[in-house]
CSV table of C-alpha atoms in Angstrom, one decimal:
chain,number,residue,atom,x,y,z
A,1,MET,CA,-78.0,23.4,-7.3
A,2,ILE,CA,-78.0,25.8,-10.4
A,3,SER,CA,-77.6,23.4,-13.7
A,4,VAL,CA,-75.4,24.9,-16.5
A,5,ALA,CA,-78.4,24.9,-19.0
A,6,ASP,CA,-79.9,27.0,-16.5
A,7,LEU,CA,-76.9,29.7,-16.6
A,8,LEU,CA,-77.1,29.1,-20.7
A,9,THR,CA,-80.9,29.8,-21.2
A,10,ASN,CA,-81.4,32.6,-18.4
A,11,ASN,CA,-78.0,34.3,-18.2
A,12,ARG,CA,-77.9,35.3,-14.6
A,13,ILE,CA,-77.5,33.5,-11.1
A,14,PRO,CA,-80.5,34.0,-9.2
A,15,SER,CA,-79.6,36.1,-5.7
A,16,ASN,CA,-82.1,37.1,-3.2
A,17,TYR,CA,-85.1,38.7,-4.5
A,18,PHE,CA,-85.5,40.9,-1.7
A,19,ALA,CA,-82.1,42.4,-1.5
A,20,THR,CA,-82.4,45.7,-0.5
A,21,ASP,CA,-80.3,47.5,-3.1
A,22,ALA,CA,-82.2,45.9,-5.8
A,23,TYR,CA,-85.6,45.4,-4.5
A,24,VAL,CA,-86.5,49.2,-3.7
A,25,ARG,CA,-86.2,51.7,-6.3
A,26,GLY,CA,-87.0,55.4,-6.7
A,27,ASP,CA,-87.2,58.3,-8.7
A,28,LEU,CA,-86.9,61.2,-6.2
A,29,GLU,CA,-87.7,63.8,-8.8
A,30,LEU,CA,-91.5,62.3,-8.9
A,31,GLY,CA,-91.4,61.4,-5.0
A,32,LEU,CA,-91.8,58.1,-5.8
A,33,LEU,CA,-90.8,54.5,-4.3
A,34,GLU,CA,-91.2,51.1,-6.2
A,35,ASN,CA,-90.1,47.6,-5.7
A,36,ARG,CA,-88.6,45.7,-8.5
A,37,GLN,CA,-92.2,45.0,-10.1
A,38,GLY,CA,-93.4,48.6,-10.2
A,39,ASP,CA,-95.4,48.5,-7.0
A,40,ARG,CA,-95.8,51.8,-5.0
A,41,LEU,CA,-93.9,51.5,-1.6
A,42,LEU,CA,-94.4,54.0,1.2
A,43,ALA,CA,-92.0,55.0,3.8
A,44,ILE,CA,-94.2,55.7,6.9
A,45,PRO,CA,-92.9,58.2,9.5
A,46,GLU,CA,-92.6,57.4,13.0
A,47,THR,CA,-95.3,59.8,14.3
A,48,LEU,CA,-98.0,58.5,11.8
A,49,ILE,CA,-97.5,55.2,13.6
A,50,GLN,CA,-97.7,56.7,17.1
A,51,GLY,CA,-100.5,58.7,16.0
A,52,ILE,CA,-102.6,55.4,14.7
A,53,TYR,CA,-101.9,53.6,18.3
A,54,ALA,CA,-103.2,57.0,19.9
A,55,GLY,CA,-106.0,57.4,17.9
A,56,LEU,CA,-107.2,54.0,18.4
A,57,GLU,CA,-106.6,53.7,22.1
A,58,LYS,CA,-108.6,57.2,22.3
A,59,GLU,CA,-111.4,56.2,20.1
A,60,THR,CA,-112.0,52.4,20.7
A,61,GLY,CA,-110.2,52.0,24.4
A,62,GLN,CA,-109.4,48.1,24.8
A,63,ALA,CA,-110.8,47.3,21.5
A,64,SER,CA,-108.0,49.1,20.0
A,65,ARG,CA,-105.9,45.5,20.3
A,66,LEU,CA,-108.5,43.9,18.2
A,67,VAL,CA,-108.8,46.4,15.5
A,68,LEU,CA,-105.0,46.2,15.4
A,69,PHE,CA,-104.8,42.1,15.1
A,70,ASN,CA,-107.9,42.4,12.2
A,71,CYS,CA,-105.9,45.1,10.3
A,72,GLY,CA,-102.8,43.2,10.5
A,73,ARG,CA,-104.7,39.7,9.5
A,74,TRP,CA,-106.0,41.5,6.2
A,75,TRP,CA,-102.5,43.0,5.6
A,76,GLY,CA,-101.0,39.8,6.3
A,77,LYS,CA,-103.3,38.0,3.8
A,78,ASN,CA,-102.2,40.3,1.2
A,79,PHE,CA,-98.7,40.2,2.0
A,80,TYR,CA,-98.7,36.3,1.5
A,81,VAL,CA,-100.1,36.5,-1.8
A,82,ARG,CA,-97.6,39.0,-3.2
A,83,PHE,CA,-94.7,37.3,-1.3
A,84,CYS,CA,-95.5,34.4,-3.1
A,85,GLU,CA,-96.3,36.0,-6.7
A,86,GLN,CA,-92.9,37.5,-6.4
A,87,LEU,CA,-90.9,34.2,-5.3
A,88,THR,CA,-92.6,32.0,-8.1
A,89,ASP,CA,-92.0,34.8,-11.0
A,90,TYR,CA,-88.3,35.1,-9.8
A,91,TYR,CA,-87.5,31.7,-8.7
A,92,SER,CA,-89.8,30.0,-11.4
A,93,VAL,CA,-91.0,27.7,-8.7
A,94,SER,CA,-93.5,27.9,-6.3
A,95,PRO,CA,-92.8,28.8,-2.5
A,96,ALA,CA,-94.5,25.3,-1.6
A,97,ASP,CA,-91.6,23.7,-3.7
A,98,MET,CA,-88.7,25.9,-2.8
A,99,PRO,CA,-85.7,24.4,-0.5
A,100,MET,CA,-86.5,25.5,3.6
A,101,VAL,CA,-83.5,27.2,3.7
A,102,GLU,CA,-84.1,29.4,0.6
A,103,PHE,CA,-87.6,30.3,1.2
A,104,LEU,CA,-86.7,31.1,5.0
A,105,GLN,CA,-84.0,33.4,3.9
A,106,SER,CA,-86.4,35.2,1.4
A,107,LEU,CA,-88.6,35.9,4.3
A,108,GLN,CA,-86.1,37.3,6.5
A,109,GLN,CA,-84.5,39.6,3.7
A,110,CYS,CA,-88.1,40.6,2.9
A,111,TRP,CA,-88.7,41.6,6.8
A,112,ILE,CA,-85.6,43.6,6.7
A,113,THR,CA,-85.9,45.2,3.6
A,114,HIS,CA,-89.6,46.4,4.4
A,115,GLY,CA,-88.0,48.2,7.5
A,116,TRP,CA,-89.8,45.7,10.1
A,117,GLY,CA,-86.4,44.7,11.6
A,118,LYS,CA,-85.4,40.9,11.6
A,119,ILE,CA,-87.0,37.8,11.9
A,120,GLU,CA,-86.3,34.1,12.6
A,121,LEU,CA,-88.2,31.0,13.1
A,122,ASP,CA,-87.6,28.9,16.0
A,123,GLN,CA,-88.9,25.2,16.4
A,124,THR,CA,-87.8,24.5,19.6
A,125,TYR,CA,-91.7,23.4,20.1
A,126,GLN,CA,-92.6,22.4,16.6
A,127,HIS,CA,-93.1,18.6,17.8
A,128,ARG,CA,-95.9,20.1,20.1
A,129,GLY,CA,-97.6,21.8,17.5
A,130,PHE,CA,-96.2,25.3,18.1
A,131,LEU,CA,-94.0,27.5,16.0
A,132,VAL,CA,-92.5,30.8,17.5
A,133,ILE,CA,-91.3,33.8,15.9
A,134,LYS,CA,-88.7,35.9,17.0
A,135,THR,CA,-88.4,39.5,15.5
A,136,TRP,CA,-85.8,42.2,16.7
A,137,ASN,CA,-85.9,46.0,16.2
A,138,SER,CA,-89.7,46.1,15.5
A,139,PRO,CA,-91.2,49.4,14.7
A,140,PHE,CA,-94.5,48.2,15.9
A,141,ALA,CA,-92.7,47.4,19.4
A,142,LYS,CA,-91.0,50.7,19.4
A,143,LEU,CA,-93.1,53.1,19.0
A,144,ALA,CA,-96.1,51.1,21.2
A,145,PRO,CA,-97.8,53.0,24.1
A,146,GLN,CA,-96.4,51.5,27.3
A,147,GLY,CA,-98.3,48.9,28.9
A,148,LYS,CA,-98.2,45.6,31.1
A,149,GLN,CA,-98.5,43.2,28.1
A,150,PRO,CA,-97.0,42.8,24.7
A,151,SER,CA,-98.3,45.3,22.3
A,152,CYS,CA,-97.5,44.2,18.7
A,153,PHE,CA,-101.4,43.3,18.0
A,154,LEU,CA,-100.6,44.0,14.2
A,155,GLU,CA,-97.6,42.2,13.7
A,156,ALA,CA,-99.3,39.2,15.2
A,157,GLY,CA,-102.4,39.4,12.7
A,158,ILE,CA,-99.9,39.4,10.1
A,159,LEU,CA,-98.2,36.6,11.3
A,160,SER,CA,-101.3,34.4,11.9
A,161,THR,CA,-102.5,34.9,8.4
A,162,PHE,CA,-99.3,34.4,6.6
A,163,PHE,CA,-98.5,31.1,8.3
A,164,SER,CA,-102.7,30.1,7.7
A,165,GLN,CA,-101.9,30.6,4.4
A,166,LEU,CA,-98.8,28.8,4.1
A,167,THR,CA,-100.0,25.5,6.1
A,168,GLY,CA,-103.5,25.5,4.8
A,169,ARG,CA,-104.8,25.8,8.3
A,170,GLU,CA,-106.6,28.3,10.6
A,171,LEU,CA,-103.7,29.1,12.8
A,172,HIS,CA,-103.7,32.1,15.3
A,173,CYS,CA,-100.7,34.1,16.9
A,174,VAL,CA,-100.0,35.1,20.6
A,175,GLN,CA,-97.3,37.5,21.6
A,176,THR,CA,-95.2,36.5,24.7
A,177,THR,CA,-92.8,38.7,25.0
A,178,CYS,CA,-92.1,42.3,23.6
A,179,GLU,CA,-89.3,44.9,23.2
A,180,SER,CA,-91.7,47.3,24.7
A,181,LEU,CA,-91.4,45.7,27.9
A,182,GLU,CA,-87.7,45.7,27.5
A,183,ALA,CA,-87.6,42.1,26.4
A,184,ASP,CA,-84.6,40.5,24.2
A,185,CYS,CA,-87.0,40.4,21.3
A,186,ASN,CA,-90.4,39.9,20.4
A,187,ARG,CA,-91.8,36.3,20.5
A,188,PHE,CA,-94.6,35.2,18.6
A,189,VAL,CA,-96.4,31.8,19.3
A,190,ILE,CA,-98.0,30.3,16.2
A,191,GLY,CA,-100.8,27.4,16.7
A,192,LEU,CA,-104.2,26.0,16.4
A,193,THR,CA,-106.7,28.6,17.7
A,194,LYS,CA,-107.9,26.0,20.6
A,195,ARG,CA,-104.9,25.4,21.8
A,196,LEU,CA,-103.3,28.8,22.1
A,197,GLU,CA,-106.4,30.4,24.0
A,198,PRO,CA,-105.0,29.6,27.5
A,199,ALA,CA,-101.7,31.6,26.7
A,200,GLU,CA,-104.0,34.7,26.2
A,201,THR,CA,-104.5,34.8,29.8
A,202,LEU,CA,-100.7,33.9,30.8
A,203,VAL,CA,-99.1,36.6,28.8
A,204,THR,CA,-99.3,39.5,32.0
A,205,ASN,CA,-98.0,36.7,34.5
A,206,LEU,CA,-95.7,34.3,33.1
A,207,GLU,CA,-92.4,34.0,31.3
A,208,HIS,CA,-92.3,32.9,27.5
A,209,GLU,CA,-90.9,29.5,28.6
A,210,ALA,CA,-93.4,28.9,31.6
A,211,ILE,CA,-96.2,29.8,29.2
A,212,MET,CA,-94.9,27.6,26.6
A,213,GLN,CA,-94.9,24.8,29.1
A,214,GLN,CA,-98.5,25.3,29.9
A,215,ILE,CA,-99.7,25.0,26.9
A,216,SER,CA,-97.7,22.2,25.1
A,217,GLY,CA,-97.4,20.4,28.6
């Protein structure tokens, strides 16, 4: 709850920091897109993402999955640091001390504003040590080459590192459903690496719920 003292001191009511109309700023004459901190933003064309997929597949074959996952982990580490710095500076409280609702709203709006689609946390299996992340309208799924298994390895890497940093434990991420395979959404399972290992080989044969029963039973 916002106190009267805060209003008198700060002269504003904090909104969602990542609200698109306030977060994204630009100067068309200079060809610049920036966030509200002045950091440069890039609008990446779909053809570039398709080219990255195609180039990696041609040069590295099956190893392209690991390359994308590791790129995502590096990106996710930097994303987490920047995300926390921005929230702390704006709300004057660290993410660890924020109400969970506010933290999740910030993450969801951040995801939308950066053009990554929508994101939601499913805590159905939390008591068994797993967190399920759902995303919709992912550009990484939309532009991925057609295959027989989920293909958002870059996103999986981002999520694994983000939640590892958030929890202070080394976590892994496995995607179980993918929009590129006509699923209703992309599902990513976060958990300890050893417990998630069986899911790596199950994604081509079992539905999401069956996989969760296998690894959490």
